[in-house]
Amino acid sequence: MSPRRRDAEGTATARAERRAELLATAAEVFASQGYSATTVRKVADAAGILGGSLYYHFDSKEAMADEILSTFLDEMWAAYERVLAAGLSARDTMEGVIVESFRSIDRHRPAVVLYQNESKHLATSERFHYLLESQRRFEKMWLALLDRGVEEGAFRADLDRTLIYRFIRDTVWVAANWYQHGGRLSADDIAKQYLAMVLEGIQAS
């Protein structure tokens, strides 16, 4: 490898790492202060750089939010698809999906908070229409999984599946508001205890 090419690749790597750092900072600011209240200047201040320097990496606040949310959702769905493609029972698939949900919170907590708090507002913009598609896909996945669990005799048939879906959705993802990476319980530990509580209520006797 020529010195010029090596230098170019080193520069590209450093820029990518700096970009990732700035996105992490932006995600924290969006999560703590709210998307509407956050300005490019506030993100720059939190990152310790001048406001104009941020535009070297991102052309707008929307671009930062877009990359934060799309990265989180792409990784979440890739993890879900691996679980769904594994050929597991409905019960085991549910366990796998919930574990991956808590792992997503562990990796992308500020992005999850941003998604929860701002997706309804952001989705009115053409740029963020994919948020609505992800919500529809999520609901479809869960309702199909709950139906399959009833068919397999693993889940109770007398409970309303839409209510169960909403309960699971809301109680899993609200954890992003209090979860701390490196805390007393890991994401997997929390998922196991959560599953023990949820499955106790919906499993067939």
mmCIF file of C-alpha atoms in Angstrom:
data_model
loop_
_atom_site.group_PDB
_atom_site.id
_atom_site.type_symbol
_atom_site.label_atom_id
_atom_site.label_comp_id
_atom_site.label_asym_id
_atom_site.label_seq_id
_atom_site.Cartn_x
_atom_site.Cartn_y
_atom_site.Cartn_z
ATOM 1 C CA MET A 1 0.000 0.000 0.000
ATOM 2 C CA SER A 2 1.346 3.384 -0.980
ATOM 3 C CA PRO A 3 1.929 6.031 1.729
ATOM 4 C CA ARG A 4 -0.609 8.285 0.027
ATOM 5 C CA ARG A 5 -3.303 5.597 0.076
ATOM 6 C CA ARG A 6 -2.466 4.707 3.679
ATOM 7 C CA ASP A 7 -2.788 8.349 4.701
ATOM 8 C CA ALA A 8 -6.100 8.669 2.839
ATOM 9 C CA GLU A 9 -7.526 5.572 4.551
ATOM 10 C CA GLY A 10 -6.304 6.794 7.929
ATOM 11 C CA THR A 11 -7.999 10.135 7.369
ATOM 12 C CA ALA A 12 -11.231 8.438 6.297
ATOM 13 C CA THR A 13 -11.183 6.215 9.393
ATOM 14 C CA ALA A 14 -10.555 9.167 11.694
ATOM 15 C CA ARG A 15 -13.370 11.118 10.082
ATOM 16 C CA ALA A 16 -15.774 8.164 10.421
ATOM 17 C CA GLU A 17 -14.854 7.802 14.089
ATOM 18 C CA ARG A 18 -15.358 11.514 14.691
ATOM 19 C CA ARG A 19 -18.692 11.372 12.902
ATOM 20 C CA ALA A 20 -19.810 8.510 15.153
ATOM 21 C CA GLU A 21 -18.749 10.476 18.239
ATOM 22 C CA LEU A 22 -20.731 13.510 17.114
ATOM 23 C CA LEU A 23 -23.805 11.387 16.436
ATOM 24 C CA ALA A 24 -23.573 9.862 19.904
ATOM 25 C CA THR A 25 -23.392 13.345 21.395
ATOM 26 C CA ALA A 26 -26.328 14.542 19.293
ATOM 27 C CA ALA A 27 -28.399 11.533 20.351
ATOM 28 C CA GLU A 28 -27.764 12.310 24.017
ATOM 29 C CA VAL A 29 -28.754 15.953 23.545
ATOM 30 C CA PHE A 30 -31.897 15.043 21.585
ATOM 31 C CA ALA A 31 -32.880 12.529 24.268
ATOM 32 C CA SER A 32 -32.281 14.854 27.217
ATOM 33 C CA GLN A 33 -33.502 18.178 25.797
ATOM 34 C CA GLY A 34 -36.013 17.131 23.136
ATOM 35 C CA TYR A 35 -35.652 17.325 19.380
ATOM 36 C CA SER A 36 -37.515 20.601 18.896
ATOM 37 C CA ALA A 37 -35.584 22.357 21.657
ATOM 38 C CA THR A 38 -32.218 21.176 20.338
ATOM 39 C CA THR A 39 -30.298 23.375 17.939
ATOM 40 C CA VAL A 40 -27.175 22.624 15.959
ATOM 41 C CA ARG A 41 -25.388 25.045 18.268
ATOM 42 C CA LYS A 42 -26.418 23.033 21.349
ATOM 43 C CA VAL A 43 -25.062 19.837 19.795
ATOM 44 C CA ALA A 44 -21.831 21.611 18.860
ATOM 45 C CA ASP A 45 -21.471 23.011 22.386
ATOM 46 C CA ALA A 46 -21.972 19.545 23.878
ATOM 47 C CA ALA A 47 -19.341 18.179 21.488
ATOM 48 C CA GLY A 48 -16.937 20.985 22.353
ATOM 49 C CA ILE A 49 -16.687 22.386 18.840
ATOM 50 C CA LEU A 50 -17.826 25.492 17.003
ATOM 51 C CA GLY A 51 -21.298 25.400 15.462
ATOM 52 C CA GLY A 52 -19.933 25.822 11.966
ATOM 53 C CA SER A 53 -17.596 22.853 12.395
ATOM 54 C CA LEU A 54 -20.570 20.530 12.814
ATOM 55 C CA TYR A 55 -21.689 21.316 9.267
ATOM 56 C CA TYR A 56 -18.477 19.729 8.028
ATOM 57 C CA HIS A 57 -20.021 16.384 8.992
ATOM 58 C CA PHE A 58 -23.806 16.990 8.790
ATOM 59 C CA ASP A 59 -25.831 19.434 6.724
ATOM 60 C CA SER A 60 -28.646 19.819 9.266
ATOM 61 C CA LYS A 61 -30.189 18.748 12.553
ATOM 62 C CA GLU A 62 -32.574 16.565 10.549
ATOM 63 C CA ALA A 63 -29.644 14.723 8.972
ATOM 64 C CA MET A 64 -28.281 13.857 12.406
ATOM 65 C CA ALA A 65 -31.640 12.621 13.698
ATOM 66 C CA ASP A 66 -32.180 10.640 10.501
ATOM 67 C CA GLU A 67 -28.874 8.805 10.834
ATOM 68 C CA ILE A 68 -29.361 8.178 14.552
ATOM 69 C CA LEU A 69 -32.828 6.685 14.075
ATOM 70 C CA SER A 70 -32.151 4.750 10.888
ATOM 71 C CA THR A 71 -29.013 3.163 12.363
ATOM 72 C CA PHE A 72 -30.899 2.080 15.476
ATOM 73 C CA LEU A 73 -33.826 0.657 13.494
ATOM 74 C CA ASP A 74 -31.644 -1.100 10.904
ATOM 75 C CA GLU A 75 -29.665 -2.860 13.630
ATOM 76 C CA MET A 76 -32.822 -3.727 15.577
ATOM 77 C CA TRP A 77 -34.527 -5.259 12.558
ATOM 78 C CA ALA A 78 -31.413 -7.187 11.554
ATOM 79 C CA ALA A 79 -31.379 -8.737 15.040
ATOM 80 C CA TYR A 80 -35.101 -9.491 14.894
ATOM 81 C CA GLU A 81 -34.776 -11.114 11.483
ATOM 82 C CA ARG A 82 -32.078 -13.457 12.783
ATOM 83 C CA VAL A 83 -34.419 -14.582 15.563
ATOM 84 C CA LEU A 84 -37.420 -14.934 13.244
ATOM 85 C CA ALA A 85 -35.408 -16.957 10.733
ATOM 86 C CA ALA A 86 -34.112 -19.404 13.343
ATOM 87 C CA GLY A 87 -37.169 -21.695 13.137
ATOM 88 C CA LEU A 88 -37.902 -21.503 16.858
ATOM 89 C CA SER A 89 -41.222 -22.061 18.600
ATOM 90 C CA ALA A 90 -43.420 -19.019 19.217
ATOM 91 C CA ARG A 91 -42.428 -18.939 22.884
ATOM 92 C CA ASP A 92 -38.704 -19.152 22.122
ATOM 93 C CA THR A 93 -39.077 -16.584 19.364
ATOM 94 C CA MET A 94 -40.759 -14.210 21.806
ATOM 95 C CA GLU A 95 -37.906 -14.692 24.238
ATOM 96 C CA GLY A 96 -35.381 -14.007 21.497
ATOM 97 C CA VAL A 97 -37.150 -10.881 20.280
ATOM 98 C CA ILE A 98 -37.473 -9.432 23.778
ATOM 99 C CA VAL A 99 -33.824 -10.152 24.551
ATOM 100 C CA GLU A 100 -32.817 -8.383 21.331
ATOM 101 C CA SER A 101 -35.088 -5.458 22.251
ATOM 102 C CA PHE A 102 -33.267 -4.926 25.538
ATOM 103 C CA ARG A 103 -29.926 -5.296 23.772
ATOM 104 C CA SER A 104 -31.044 -2.562 21.371
ATOM 105 C CA ILE A 105 -31.813 -0.338 24.348
ATOM 106 C CA ASP A 106 -28.359 -1.113 25.737
ATOM 107 C CA ARG A 107 -26.651 -0.149 22.463
ATOM 108 C CA HIS A 108 -28.886 2.736 21.419
ATOM 109 C CA ARG A 109 -30.599 4.094 24.537
ATOM 110 C CA PRO A 110 -30.646 7.785 23.474
ATOM 111 C CA ALA A 111 -31.902 6.806 20.004
ATOM 112 C CA VAL A 112 -34.709 4.771 21.572
ATOM 113 C CA VAL A 113 -35.727 7.740 23.746
ATOM 114 C CA LEU A 114 -35.654 9.983 20.672
ATOM 115 C CA TYR A 115 -37.773 7.457 18.777
ATOM 116 C CA GLN A 116 -40.311 7.163 21.578
ATOM 117 C CA ASN A 117 -40.655 10.875 22.199
ATOM 118 C CA GLU A 118 -40.385 12.298 18.704
ATOM 119 C CA SER A 119 -41.330 9.687 16.086
ATOM 120 C CA LYS A 120 -44.974 10.796 15.866
ATOM 121 C CA HIS A 121 -43.903 14.357 15.107
ATOM 122 C CA LEU A 122 -40.966 13.436 12.868
ATOM 123 C CA ALA A 123 -43.011 10.978 10.804
ATOM 124 C CA THR A 124 -45.068 13.868 9.423
ATOM 125 C CA SER A 125 -41.981 14.742 7.377
ATOM 126 C CA GLU A 126 -41.334 12.833 4.162
ATOM 127 C CA ARG A 127 -37.764 12.218 5.264
ATOM 128 C CA PHE A 128 -38.943 10.241 8.285
ATOM 129 C CA HIS A 129 -41.833 8.276 6.781
ATOM 130 C CA TYR A 130 -39.855 5.094 7.390
ATOM 131 C CA LEU A 131 -40.712 5.481 11.076
ATOM 132 C CA LEU A 132 -44.354 4.737 10.318
ATOM 133 C CA GLU A 133 -43.398 1.726 8.233
ATOM 134 C CA SER A 134 -41.271 0.399 11.082
ATOM 135 C CA GLN A 135 -44.167 0.836 13.517
ATOM 136 C CA ARG A 136 -46.526 -1.076 11.210
ATOM 137 C CA ARG A 137 -43.957 -3.802 10.688
ATOM 138 C CA PHE A 138 -43.388 -4.097 14.427
ATOM 139 C CA GLU A 139 -47.086 -4.486 15.176
ATOM 140 C CA LYS A 140 -47.544 -7.033 12.377
ATOM 141 C CA MET A 141 -44.620 -9.086 13.681
ATOM 142 C CA TRP A 142 -45.943 -9.167 17.225
ATOM 143 C CA LEU A 143 -49.545 -9.951 16.346
ATOM 144 C CA ALA A 144 -48.433 -12.807 14.086
ATOM 145 C CA LEU A 145 -46.160 -14.149 16.821
ATOM 146 C CA LEU A 146 -48.926 -14.035 19.416
ATOM 147 C CA ASP A 147 -51.328 -15.784 17.048
ATOM 148 C CA ARG A 148 -48.769 -18.502 16.393
ATOM 149 C CA GLY A 149 -48.254 -18.928 20.115
ATOM 150 C CA VAL A 150 -51.964 -19.545 20.593
ATOM 151 C CA GLU A 151 -52.015 -22.017 17.698
ATOM 152 C CA GLU A 152 -49.064 -23.894 19.200
ATOM 153 C CA GLY A 153 -50.808 -24.037 22.583
ATOM 154 C CA ALA A 154 -48.101 -21.924 24.248
ATOM 155 C CA PHE A 155 -50.155 -18.759 24.902
ATOM 156 C CA ARG A 156 -53.617 -18.255 26.331
ATOM 157 C CA ALA A 157 -56.383 -17.861 23.767
ATOM 158 C CA ASP A 158 -58.695 -15.859 26.055
ATOM 159 C CA LEU A 159 -56.519 -12.719 26.121
ATOM 160 C CA ASP A 160 -56.852 -9.945 23.563
ATOM 161 C CA ARG A 161 -53.752 -10.107 21.365
ATOM 162 C CA THR A 162 -53.750 -6.370 20.577
ATOM 163 C CA LEU A 163 -53.779 -5.566 24.287
ATOM 164 C CA ILE A 164 -50.916 -8.005 24.897
ATOM 165 C CA TYR A 165 -48.941 -6.484 22.035
ATOM 166 C CA ARG A 166 -49.394 -2.957 23.393
ATOM 167 C CA PHE A 167 -48.478 -4.043 26.896
ATOM 168 C CA ILE A 168 -45.276 -5.729 25.726
ATOM 169 C CA ARG A 169 -44.368 -2.832 23.424
ATOM 170 C CA ASP A 170 -44.872 -0.162 26.056
ATOM 171 C CA THR A 171 -43.305 -1.941 29.000
ATOM 172 C CA VAL A 172 -40.202 -3.047 27.080
ATOM 173 C CA TRP A 173 -39.330 0.227 25.425
ATOM 174 C CA VAL A 174 -40.112 2.474 28.404
ATOM 175 C CA ALA A 175 -37.045 0.868 29.992
ATOM 176 C CA ALA A 176 -34.937 3.211 27.882
ATOM 177 C CA ASN A 177 -35.951 6.012 30.265
ATOM 178 C CA TRP A 178 -34.228 4.392 33.237
ATOM 179 C CA TYR A 179 -31.815 1.798 31.867
ATOM 180 C CA GLN A 180 -28.112 2.518 32.389
ATOM 181 C CA HIS A 181 -25.378 0.719 30.474
ATOM 182 C CA GLY A 182 -23.042 -0.995 32.916
ATOM 183 C CA GLY A 183 -25.602 -0.910 35.716
ATOM 184 C CA ARG A 184 -26.322 -3.548 38.328
ATOM 185 C CA LEU A 185 -28.321 -5.640 35.859
ATOM 186 C CA SER A 186 -27.248 -6.234 32.276
ATOM 187 C CA ALA A 187 -29.653 -5.990 29.355
ATOM 188 C CA ASP A 188 -29.881 -9.801 29.229
ATOM 189 C CA ASP A 189 -30.533 -10.013 32.994
ATOM 190 C CA ILE A 190 -33.388 -7.524 32.701
ATOM 191 C CA ALA A 191 -34.805 -9.365 29.691
ATOM 192 C CA LYS A 192 -34.830 -12.668 31.601
ATOM 193 C CA GLN A 193 -36.663 -11.172 34.581
ATOM 194 C CA TYR A 194 -39.067 -9.326 32.321
ATOM 195 C CA LEU A 195 -39.821 -12.543 30.430
ATOM 196 C CA ALA A 196 -40.482 -14.381 33.684
ATOM 197 C CA MET A 197 -43.158 -11.804 34.548
ATOM 198 C CA VAL A 198 -44.746 -11.564 31.093
ATOM 199 C CA LEU A 199 -44.807 -15.270 30.297
ATOM 200 C CA GLU A 200 -46.365 -16.017 33.666
ATOM 201 C CA GLY A 201 -49.403 -14.038 32.581
ATOM 202 C CA ILE A 202 -49.861 -15.161 28.988
ATOM 203 C CA GLN A 203 -48.649 -18.747 28.867
ATOM 204 C CA ALA A 204 -51.233 -21.469 28.545
ATOM 205 C CA SER A 205 -51.617 -23.747 31.541
#
